[in-house]
Amino acid sequence: MPVQKIKRSYRKTRYILYKETLVDYKEHFWSFLGSFVGIGILAYLESSHFYGPDAVFLIGSFGASSVLVYGIIQSPFSQPRNLIGGHLISAFIGVTVGKLVPDIVWLTAPLAVSLSIIFMQITKTLHPPGGATALIAVTGSAQIKGLGYMYVISPVLTGVLILFVTALIFNNMTSSRSYPSHSTYHKHYHKIRKRITGK
């Protein structure tokens, strides 16, 4: 009996490892295309509106958000409420901390990140890249700090909405991908697409 259990456990483990390491080329294709277009639009806005070394639209936390909203679309952290709410709350807290405790980086950096985590937890909008958004608000260049609360609107809200709309389009292109998870958007999207294309 123990030998049979060991063999069964071995087969199950092998199957799970096999399934987890399968390469799904379609999934990778849509993840690549969605993130390429989303970040590409932000990069285009950056290059056409701003000059100099400081990337205002291309804040680092958008790269991390792209991993979540295009690569791990079923994660609770990837959902619209978390994506938009997490960034906005963190940006607001980062700017506020920067204004209340200016130029003391050893205090402002941990305070901005820690408070943003707490407020994201309270509002159920936890989005890991939000911590970076708060950190950028207090450690960014003079150009970023000079934006003040406009940082919350642009680049943060503007950029997040671009990533979100792009995710809605590219994460629902096939029947195997559905974003946001547990919503009827996916079904409506495919009905509209069938009407337009006639397929």
PDB file of C-alpha atoms in Angstrom:
ATOM      1  CA  MET A   1       0.000   0.000   0.000  1.00  0.00           C
ATOM      2  CA  PRO A   2       2.634   2.646   0.863  1.00  0.00           C
ATOM      3  CA  VAL A   3       4.405   1.987  -2.446  1.00  0.00           C
ATOM      4  CA  GLN A   4       1.182   2.668  -4.378  1.00  0.00           C
ATOM      5  CA  LYS A   5       0.645   5.932  -2.475  1.00  0.00           C
ATOM      6  CA  ILE A   6       4.205   7.007  -3.201  1.00  0.00           C
ATOM      7  CA  LYS A   7       3.755   6.190  -6.911  1.00  0.00           C
ATOM      8  CA  ARG A   8       0.440   8.072  -7.019  1.00  0.00           C
ATOM      9  CA  SER A   9       1.983  11.084  -5.269  1.00  0.00           C
ATOM     10  CA  TYR A  10       4.906  10.974  -7.675  1.00  0.00           C
ATOM     11  CA  ARG A  11       2.547  10.930 -10.705  1.00  0.00           C
ATOM     12  CA  LYS A  12       0.525  13.848  -9.299  1.00  0.00           C
ATOM     13  CA  THR A  13       3.656  15.881  -8.590  1.00  0.00           C
ATOM     14  CA  ARG A  14       4.998  15.165 -12.048  1.00  0.00           C
ATOM     15  CA  TYR A  15       1.699  16.201 -13.641  1.00  0.00           C
ATOM     16  CA  ILE A  16       1.533  19.446 -11.630  1.00  0.00           C
ATOM     17  CA  LEU A  17       5.133  20.330 -12.480  1.00  0.00           C
ATOM     18  CA  TYR A  18       4.460  19.518 -16.127  1.00  0.00           C
ATOM     19  CA  LYS A  19       1.353  21.738 -16.237  1.00  0.00           C
ATOM     20  CA  GLU A  20       3.091  24.590 -14.424  1.00  0.00           C
ATOM     21  CA  THR A  21       6.078  24.576 -16.773  1.00  0.00           C
ATOM     22  CA  LEU A  22       4.154  24.297 -20.043  1.00  0.00           C
ATOM     23  CA  VAL A  23       4.984  27.081 -22.468  1.00  0.00           C
ATOM     24  CA  ASP A  24       1.791  28.655 -23.765  1.00  0.00           C
ATOM     25  CA  TYR A  25       2.909  30.624 -26.802  1.00  0.00           C
ATOM     26  CA  LYS A  26      -0.494  32.281 -27.289  1.00  0.00           C
ATOM     27  CA  GLU A  27      -0.482  33.521 -23.700  1.00  0.00           C
ATOM     28  CA  HIS A  28       3.045  34.883 -24.129  1.00  0.00           C
ATOM     29  CA  PHE A  29       2.112  36.539 -27.416  1.00  0.00           C
ATOM     30  CA  TRP A  30      -0.830  38.482 -25.909  1.00  0.00           C
ATOM     31  CA  SER A  31       1.176  39.390 -22.805  1.00  0.00           C
ATOM     32  CA  PHE A  32       3.957  40.746 -25.003  1.00  0.00           C
ATOM     33  CA  LEU A  33       1.631  42.631 -27.330  1.00  0.00           C
ATOM     34  CA  GLY A  34      -0.424  44.198 -24.528  1.00  0.00           C
ATOM     35  CA  SER A  35       2.590  45.377 -22.556  1.00  0.00           C
ATOM     36  CA  PHE A  36       4.359  46.547 -25.710  1.00  0.00           C
ATOM     37  CA  VAL A  37       1.408  48.710 -26.760  1.00  0.00           C
ATOM     38  CA  GLY A  38       0.659  50.003 -23.230  1.00  0.00           C
ATOM     39  CA  ILE A  39       4.231  51.016 -22.427  1.00  0.00           C
ATOM     40  CA  GLY A  40       4.718  52.110 -26.048  1.00  0.00           C
ATOM     41  CA  ILE A  41       1.891  54.653 -25.775  1.00  0.00           C
ATOM     42  CA  LEU A  42       3.394  56.025 -22.551  1.00  0.00           C
ATOM     43  CA  ALA A  43       6.838  56.196 -24.164  1.00  0.00           C
ATOM     44  CA  TYR A  44       5.378  58.019 -27.165  1.00  0.00           C
ATOM     45  CA  LEU A  45       3.679  60.577 -24.908  1.00  0.00           C
ATOM     46  CA  GLU A  46       6.960  60.985 -23.044  1.00  0.00           C
ATOM     47  CA  SER A  47       9.018  61.552 -26.177  1.00  0.00           C
ATOM     48  CA  SER A  48       6.545  63.948 -27.748  1.00  0.00           C
ATOM     49  CA  HIS A  49       5.841  66.115 -24.678  1.00  0.00           C
ATOM     50  CA  PHE A  50       8.955  66.074 -22.499  1.00  0.00           C
ATOM     51  CA  TYR A  51      12.654  66.537 -23.044  1.00  0.00           C
ATOM     52  CA  GLY A  52      15.650  65.847 -20.864  1.00  0.00           C
ATOM     53  CA  PRO A  53      16.741  62.900 -18.745  1.00  0.00           C
ATOM     54  CA  ASP A  54      13.710  62.751 -16.457  1.00  0.00           C
ATOM     55  CA  ALA A  55      10.947  60.468 -17.694  1.00  0.00           C
ATOM     56  CA  VAL A  56       7.720  61.929 -16.366  1.00  0.00           C
ATOM     57  CA  PHE A  57       5.213  59.585 -18.016  1.00  0.00           C
ATOM     58  CA  LEU A  58       7.456  56.536 -17.753  1.00  0.00           C
ATOM     59  CA  ILE A  59       7.655  56.056 -14.012  1.00  0.00           C
ATOM     60  CA  GLY A  60       9.228  52.750 -12.990  1.00  0.00           C
ATOM     61  CA  SER A  61       6.146  51.418 -11.238  1.00  0.00           C
ATOM     62  CA  PHE A  62       4.326  51.187 -14.592  1.00  0.00           C
ATOM     63  CA  GLY A  63       6.764  48.482 -15.674  1.00  0.00           C
ATOM     64  CA  ALA A  64       5.879  46.439 -12.596  1.00  0.00           C
ATOM     65  CA  SER A  65       2.154  47.059 -13.177  1.00  0.00           C
ATOM     66  CA  SER A  66       2.558  45.781 -16.733  1.00  0.00           C
ATOM     67  CA  VAL A  67       3.882  42.466 -15.426  1.00  0.00           C
ATOM     68  CA  LEU A  68       0.705  42.117 -13.363  1.00  0.00           C
ATOM     69  CA  VAL A  69      -1.969  43.397 -15.759  1.00  0.00           C
ATOM     70  CA  TYR A  70      -0.607  41.686 -18.891  1.00  0.00           C
ATOM     71  CA  GLY A  71       1.267  38.685 -17.496  1.00  0.00           C
ATOM     72  CA  ILE A  72      -0.731  37.577 -14.417  1.00  0.00           C
ATOM     73  CA  ILE A  73      -4.193  38.815 -15.350  1.00  0.00           C
ATOM     74  CA  GLN A  74      -6.119  36.597 -12.904  1.00  0.00           C
ATOM     75  CA  SER A  75      -4.205  37.847  -9.861  1.00  0.00           C
ATOM     76  CA  PRO A  76      -6.233  39.883  -7.343  1.00  0.00           C
ATOM     77  CA  PHE A  77      -3.443  42.500  -7.500  1.00  0.00           C
ATOM     78  CA  SER A  78      -4.036  42.898 -11.266  1.00  0.00           C
ATOM     79  CA  GLN A  79      -7.716  43.802 -11.117  1.00  0.00           C
ATOM     80  CA  PRO A  80      -8.873  47.324 -12.095  1.00  0.00           C
ATOM     81  CA  ARG A  81      -9.742  48.383  -8.543  1.00  0.00           C
ATOM     82  CA  ASN A  82      -6.235  47.469  -7.393  1.00  0.00           C
ATOM     83  CA  LEU A  83      -4.437  48.848 -10.437  1.00  0.00           C
ATOM     84  CA  ILE A  84      -6.115  52.250 -10.425  1.00  0.00           C
ATOM     85  CA  GLY A  85      -6.845  52.642  -6.721  1.00  0.00           C
ATOM     86  CA  GLY A  86      -3.446  51.388  -5.583  1.00  0.00           C
ATOM     87  CA  HIS A  87      -1.530  53.816  -7.779  1.00  0.00           C
ATOM     88  CA  LEU A  88      -3.720  56.829  -6.991  1.00  0.00           C
ATOM     89  CA  ILE A  89      -3.679  56.294  -3.223  1.00  0.00           C
ATOM     90  CA  SER A  90       0.075  55.717  -3.232  1.00  0.00           C
ATOM     91  CA  ALA A  91       0.743  58.765  -5.400  1.00  0.00           C
ATOM     92  CA  PHE A  92      -1.379  60.978  -3.159  1.00  0.00           C
ATOM     93  CA  ILE A  93       0.352  59.706  -0.022  1.00  0.00           C
ATOM     94  CA  GLY A  94       3.796  60.048  -1.599  1.00  0.00           C
ATOM     95  CA  VAL A  95       3.187  63.678  -2.561  1.00  0.00           C
ATOM     96  CA  THR A  96       1.670  64.482   0.843  1.00  0.00           C
ATOM     97  CA  VAL A  97       4.617  62.967   2.717  1.00  0.00           C
ATOM     98  CA  GLY A  98       7.013  64.840   0.426  1.00  0.00           C
ATOM     99  CA  LYS A  99       5.309  68.122   1.248  1.00  0.00           C
ATOM    100  CA  LEU A 100       5.066  67.534   5.009  1.00  0.00           C
ATOM    101  CA  VAL A 101       8.595  66.166   5.512  1.00  0.00           C
ATOM    102  CA  PRO A 102      10.706  67.562   2.652  1.00  0.00           C
ATOM    103  CA  ASP A 103      14.344  66.617   2.003  1.00  0.00           C
ATOM    104  CA  ILE A 104      14.744  64.005   4.757  1.00  0.00           C
ATOM    105  CA  VAL A 105      14.960  60.958   2.499  1.00  0.00           C
ATOM    106  CA  TRP A 106      15.711  58.456   5.273  1.00  0.00           C
ATOM    107  CA  LEU A 107      12.334  59.413   6.780  1.00  0.00           C
ATOM    108  CA  THR A 108      10.192  60.278   3.738  1.00  0.00           C
ATOM    109  CA  ALA A 109      10.997  57.141   1.716  1.00  0.00           C
ATOM    110  CA  PRO A 110       9.971  54.530   4.323  1.00  0.00           C
ATOM    111  CA  LEU A 111       7.072  56.676   5.534  1.00  0.00           C
ATOM    112  CA  ALA A 112       5.595  57.082   2.041  1.00  0.00           C
ATOM    113  CA  VAL A 113       5.885  53.378   1.217  1.00  0.00           C
ATOM    114  CA  SER A 114       4.610  52.159   4.603  1.00  0.00           C
ATOM    115  CA  LEU A 115       1.632  54.523   4.660  1.00  0.00           C
ATOM    116  CA  SER A 116       0.725  53.628   1.098  1.00  0.00           C
ATOM    117  CA  ILE A 117       0.712  49.921   2.022  1.00  0.00           C
ATOM    118  CA  ILE A 118      -1.557  50.557   5.005  1.00  0.00           C
ATOM    119  CA  PHE A 119      -4.001  52.715   3.022  1.00  0.00           C
ATOM    120  CA  MET A 120      -4.089  50.224   0.148  1.00  0.00           C
ATOM    121  CA  GLN A 121      -4.882  47.464   2.656  1.00  0.00           C
ATOM    122  CA  ILE A 122      -7.632  49.551   4.278  1.00  0.00           C
ATOM    123  CA  THR A 123      -9.240  50.373   0.930  1.00  0.00           C
ATOM    124  CA  LYS A 124      -8.714  46.852  -0.475  1.00  0.00           C
ATOM    125  CA  THR A 125      -6.705  48.240  -3.393  1.00  0.00           C
ATOM    126  CA  LEU A 126      -3.385  46.508  -2.706  1.00  0.00           C
ATOM    127  CA  HIS A 127      -1.207  46.765  -5.813  1.00  0.00           C
ATOM    128  CA  PRO A 128       2.517  46.078  -5.197  1.00  0.00           C
ATOM    129  CA  PRO A 129       3.803  48.644  -7.740  1.00  0.00           C
ATOM    130  CA  GLY A 130       1.918  51.287  -5.748  1.00  0.00           C
ATOM    131  CA  GLY A 131       4.753  51.264  -3.235  1.00  0.00           C
ATOM    132  CA  ALA A 132       7.124  52.304  -6.015  1.00  0.00           C
ATOM    133  CA  THR A 133       4.724  55.068  -7.083  1.00  0.00           C
ATOM    134  CA  ALA A 134       4.821  56.496  -3.544  1.00  0.00           C
ATOM    135  CA  LEU A 135       8.613  56.139  -3.426  1.00  0.00           C
ATOM    136  CA  ILE A 136       9.073  57.939  -6.750  1.00  0.00           C
ATOM    137  CA  ALA A 137       7.001  60.867  -5.434  1.00  0.00           C
ATOM    138  CA  VAL A 138       9.479  61.460  -2.589  1.00  0.00           C
ATOM    139  CA  THR A 139      12.773  60.399  -4.191  1.00  0.00           C
ATOM    140  CA  GLY A 140      12.207  61.576  -7.774  1.00  0.00           C
ATOM    141  CA  SER A 141      13.969  64.459  -9.426  1.00  0.00           C
ATOM    142  CA  ALA A 142      13.100  68.111  -8.958  1.00  0.00           C
ATOM    143  CA  GLN A 143      10.860  67.897 -12.036  1.00  0.00           C
ATOM    144  CA  ILE A 144       8.757  65.127 -10.465  1.00  0.00           C
ATOM    145  CA  LYS A 145       8.659  66.812  -7.062  1.00  0.00           C
ATOM    146  CA  GLY A 146       7.771  70.086  -8.755  1.00  0.00           C
ATOM    147  CA  LEU A 147       4.566  68.560 -10.085  1.00  0.00           C
ATOM    148  CA  GLY A 148       3.110  68.445  -6.575  1.00  0.00           C
ATOM    149  CA  TYR A 149      -0.390  66.955  -6.545  1.00  0.00           C
ATOM    150  CA  MET A 150      -0.445  67.097 -10.361  1.00  0.00           C
ATOM    151  CA  TYR A 151       1.752  63.972 -10.069  1.00  0.00           C
ATOM    152  CA  VAL A 152      -1.413  62.111  -9.026  1.00  0.00           C
ATOM    153  CA  ILE A 153      -3.242  63.203 -12.201  1.00  0.00           C
ATOM    154  CA  SER A 154      -0.363  63.077 -14.650  1.00  0.00           C
ATOM    155  CA  PRO A 155       1.628  60.880 -14.967  1.00  0.00           C
ATOM    156  CA  VAL A 156      -0.053  58.492 -12.501  1.00  0.00           C
ATOM    157  CA  LEU A 157      -3.785  58.580 -13.372  1.00  0.00           C
ATOM    158  CA  THR A 158      -3.143  59.191 -17.067  1.00  0.00           C
ATOM    159  CA  GLY A 159      -0.621  56.357 -17.276  1.00  0.00           C
ATOM    160  CA  VAL A 160      -2.721  53.923 -15.278  1.00  0.00           C
ATOM    161  CA  LEU A 161      -5.779  54.558 -17.455  1.00  0.00           C
ATOM    162  CA  ILE A 162      -3.714  53.923 -20.592  1.00  0.00           C
ATOM    163  CA  LEU A 163      -2.435  50.632 -19.147  1.00  0.00           C
ATOM    164  CA  PHE A 164      -5.970  49.700 -18.064  1.00  0.00           C
ATOM    165  CA  VAL A 165      -7.666  50.386 -21.412  1.00  0.00           C
ATOM    166  CA  THR A 166      -4.886  48.529 -23.224  1.00  0.00           C
ATOM    167  CA  ALA A 167      -5.334  45.605 -20.815  1.00  0.00           C
ATOM    168  CA  LEU A 168      -9.094  45.552 -21.460  1.00  0.00           C
ATOM    169  CA  ILE A 169      -8.435  45.228 -25.185  1.00  0.00           C
ATOM    170  CA  PHE A 170      -5.521  42.788 -25.310  1.00  0.00           C
ATOM    171  CA  ASN A 171      -6.490  40.617 -22.332  1.00  0.00           C
ATOM    172  CA  ASN A 172      -9.834  39.796 -23.927  1.00  0.00           C
ATOM    173  CA  MET A 173      -8.705  39.059 -27.476  1.00  0.00           C
ATOM    174  CA  THR A 174      -9.100  35.305 -27.052  1.00  0.00           C
ATOM    175  CA  SER A 175     -11.658  33.214 -25.209  1.00  0.00           C
ATOM    176  CA  SER A 176      -8.936  31.804 -22.913  1.00  0.00           C
ATOM    177  CA  ARG A 177      -8.052  35.238 -21.489  1.00  0.00           C
ATOM    178  CA  SER A 178     -10.540  37.200 -19.420  1.00  0.00           C
ATOM    179  CA  TYR A 179      -9.900  40.564 -17.777  1.00  0.00           C
ATOM    180  CA  PRO A 180     -11.094  41.707 -15.325  1.00  0.00           C
ATOM    181  CA  SER A 181     -11.599  38.270 -13.814  1.00  0.00           C
ATOM    182  CA  HIS A 182     -15.104  37.391 -12.622  1.00  0.00           C
ATOM    183  CA  SER A 183     -16.833  39.997 -14.787  1.00  0.00           C
ATOM    184  CA  THR A 184     -19.236  40.041 -17.711  1.00  0.00           C
ATOM    185  CA  TYR A 185     -17.007  42.425 -19.690  1.00  0.00           C
ATOM    186  CA  HIS A 186     -15.324  39.503 -21.483  1.00  0.00           C
ATOM    187  CA  LYS A 187     -18.658  38.158 -22.793  1.00  0.00           C
ATOM    188  CA  HIS A 188     -19.867  41.599 -23.926  1.00  0.00           C
ATOM    189  CA  TYR A 189     -16.535  42.283 -25.613  1.00  0.00           C
ATOM    190  CA  HIS A 190     -16.754  39.084 -27.691  1.00  0.00           C
ATOM    191  CA  LYS A 191     -20.410  39.714 -28.597  1.00  0.00           C
ATOM    192  CA  ILE A 192     -19.536  43.183 -29.888  1.00  0.00           C
ATOM    193  CA  ARG A 193     -16.493  41.835 -31.710  1.00  0.00           C
ATOM    194  CA  LYS A 194     -18.620  39.148 -33.420  1.00  0.00           C
ATOM    195  CA  ARG A 195     -21.163  41.753 -34.529  1.00  0.00           C
ATOM    196  CA  ILE A 196     -18.454  43.962 -36.007  1.00  0.00           C
ATOM    197  CA  THR A 197     -16.480  41.229 -37.729  1.00  0.00           C
ATOM    198  CA  GLY A 198     -19.439  38.993 -38.584  1.00  0.00           C
ATOM    199  CA  LYS A 199     -17.591  35.934 -37.257  1.00  0.00           C
TER     200      LYS A 199
END
